[in-house]
PDB file of C-alpha atoms in Angstrom:
ATOM      1  CA  MET Q   1      84.291  92.616 209.344  1.00  0.00           C
ATOM      2  CA  ILE Q   2      84.248  93.429 205.639  1.00  0.00           C
ATOM      3  CA  ALA Q   3      82.581  96.719 204.751  1.00  0.00           C
ATOM      4  CA  ARG Q   4      79.753  96.244 202.274  1.00  0.00           C
ATOM      5  CA  VAL Q   5      79.106  98.951 199.748  1.00  0.00           C
ATOM      6  CA  LEU Q   6      76.003  99.838 197.836  1.00  0.00           C
ATOM      7  CA  THR Q   7      76.022  99.567 194.078  1.00  0.00           C
ATOM      8  CA  GLU Q   8      75.213 102.758 192.201  1.00  0.00           C
ATOM      9  CA  GLU Q   9      71.651 101.522 191.632  1.00  0.00           C
ATOM     10  CA  GLU Q  10      71.194 100.584 195.308  1.00  0.00           C
ATOM     11  CA  TYR Q  11      72.583 103.939 196.440  1.00  0.00           C
ATOM     12  CA  GLU Q  12      70.256 105.843 194.105  1.00  0.00           C
ATOM     13  CA  ARG Q  13      67.218 103.846 195.192  1.00  0.00           C
ATOM     14  CA  THR Q  14      68.114 104.298 198.865  1.00  0.00           C
ATOM     15  CA  THR Q  15      68.643 108.051 198.630  1.00  0.00           C
ATOM     16  CA  GLN Q  16      65.456 108.477 196.583  1.00  0.00           C
ATOM     17  CA  THR Q  17      63.573 106.527 199.240  1.00  0.00           C
ATOM     18  CA  LEU Q  18      65.006 108.721 202.011  1.00  0.00           C
ATOM     19  CA  VAL Q  19      63.970 111.851 200.120  1.00  0.00           C
ATOM     20  CA  ARG Q  20      60.469 110.511 199.543  1.00  0.00           C
ATOM     21  CA  LEU Q  21      59.944 109.252 203.104  1.00  0.00           C
ATOM     22  CA  ALA Q  22      61.521 112.059 205.094  1.00  0.00           C
ATOM     23  CA  GLY Q  23      62.828 114.787 202.819  1.00  0.00           C
ATOM     24  CA  LEU Q  24      66.417 113.790 203.652  1.00  0.00           C
ATOM     25  CA  VAL Q  25      68.988 114.660 201.004  1.00  0.00           C
ATOM     26  CA  PHE Q  26      72.556 113.346 201.094  1.00  0.00           C
ATOM     27  CA  ASP Q  27      75.530 114.069 198.896  1.00  0.00           C
ATOM     28  CA  VAL Q  28      77.915 111.374 197.717  1.00  0.00           C
ATOM     29  CA  SER Q  29      80.297 112.014 200.644  1.00  0.00           C
ATOM     30  CA  ARG Q  30      77.776 110.212 202.897  1.00  0.00           C
ATOM     31  CA  ARG Q  31      77.611 107.108 200.699  1.00  0.00           C
ATOM     32  CA  SER Q  32      79.713 104.881 202.972  1.00  0.00           C
ATOM     33  CA  ALA Q  33      77.769 105.953 206.077  1.00  0.00           C
ATOM     34  CA  ILE Q  34      74.433 105.308 204.353  1.00  0.00           C
ATOM     35  CA  SER Q  35      75.697 101.927 203.204  1.00  0.00           C
ATOM     36  CA  ALA Q  36      76.815 100.950 206.706  1.00  0.00           C
ATOM     37  CA  ILE Q  37      73.535 102.014 208.311  1.00  0.00           C
ATOM     38  CA  LEU Q  38      71.442 100.306 205.643  1.00  0.00           C
ATOM     39  CA  HIS Q  39      73.367  97.035 205.926  1.00  0.00           C
ATOM     40  CA  GLU Q  40      73.138  97.161 209.725  1.00  0.00           C
ATOM     41  CA  ARG Q  41      69.345  97.502 209.512  1.00  0.00           C
ATOM     42  CA  MET Q  42      69.186  94.743 206.878  1.00  0.00           C
ATOM     43  CA  ASP Q  43      71.140  92.413 209.177  1.00  0.00           C
ATOM     44  CA  LYS Q  44      68.842  93.174 212.105  1.00  0.00           C
ATOM     45  CA  THR Q  45      65.702  92.567 210.062  1.00  0.00           C
ATOM     46  CA  GLY Q  46      66.926  89.538 208.124  1.00  0.00           C
ATOM     47  CA  HIS Q  47      66.763  91.087 204.659  1.00  0.00           C
ATOM     48  CA  SER Q  48      69.351  89.731 202.242  1.00  0.00           C
ATOM     49  CA  ASN Q  49      69.086  92.480 199.628  1.00  0.00           C
ATOM     50  CA  VAL Q  50      68.531  96.216 199.477  1.00  0.00           C
ATOM     51  CA  GLY Q  51      65.444  95.980 197.285  1.00  0.00           C
ATOM     52  CA  SER Q  52      63.501  93.794 199.691  1.00  0.00           C
ATOM     53  CA  TYR Q  53      64.541  95.913 202.674  1.00  0.00           C
ATOM     54  CA  LEU Q  54      63.463  99.180 201.042  1.00  0.00           C
ATOM     55  CA  ALA Q  55      60.186  97.629 199.909  1.00  0.00           C
ATOM     56  CA  SER Q  56      59.587  96.590 203.500  1.00  0.00           C
ATOM     57  CA  VAL Q  57      60.196 100.058 204.975  1.00  0.00           C
ATOM     58  CA  GLU Q  58      58.056 101.643 202.260  1.00  0.00           C
ATOM     59  CA  SER Q  59      55.115  99.338 202.973  1.00  0.00           C
ATOM     60  CA  THR Q  60      52.244 100.283 205.242  1.00  0.00           C
ATOM     61  CA  LEU Q  61      53.442  97.658 207.732  1.00  0.00           C
ATOM     62  CA  GLY Q  62      56.977  99.055 207.759  1.00  0.00           C
ATOM     63  CA  ALA Q  63      56.406 102.116 209.940  1.00  0.00           C
ATOM     64  CA  ALA Q  64      58.422 100.874 212.919  1.00  0.00           C
ATOM     65  CA  GLU Q  65      61.409  99.822 210.798  1.00  0.00           C
ATOM     66  CA  ARG Q  66      61.127 103.000 208.737  1.00  0.00           C
ATOM     67  CA  GLN Q  67      61.561 104.980 211.956  1.00  0.00           C
ATOM     68  CA  GLN Q  68      64.521 102.808 212.986  1.00  0.00           C
ATOM     69  CA  LEU Q  69      66.212 103.541 209.663  1.00  0.00           C
ATOM     70  CA  LEU Q  70      65.564 107.265 209.951  1.00  0.00           C
ATOM     71  CA  ASP Q  71      66.831 107.371 213.547  1.00  0.00           C
TER      72      ASP Q  71
END
């Protein structure tokens, strides 16, 4: 399996979302782990891009997936 990496913009948006949703702060050393987890959740939910996935977890209907991401 080929490891997928987040672009700089995707990484920034993801980490800002994690701060806003749960107060979680990550340094750049966790970038590959965050990327792997995010892409795993995207695969499981059928999202083809980071933007649509993050919009989904930020929505009022995204509480269950938001918790899955945070777990």
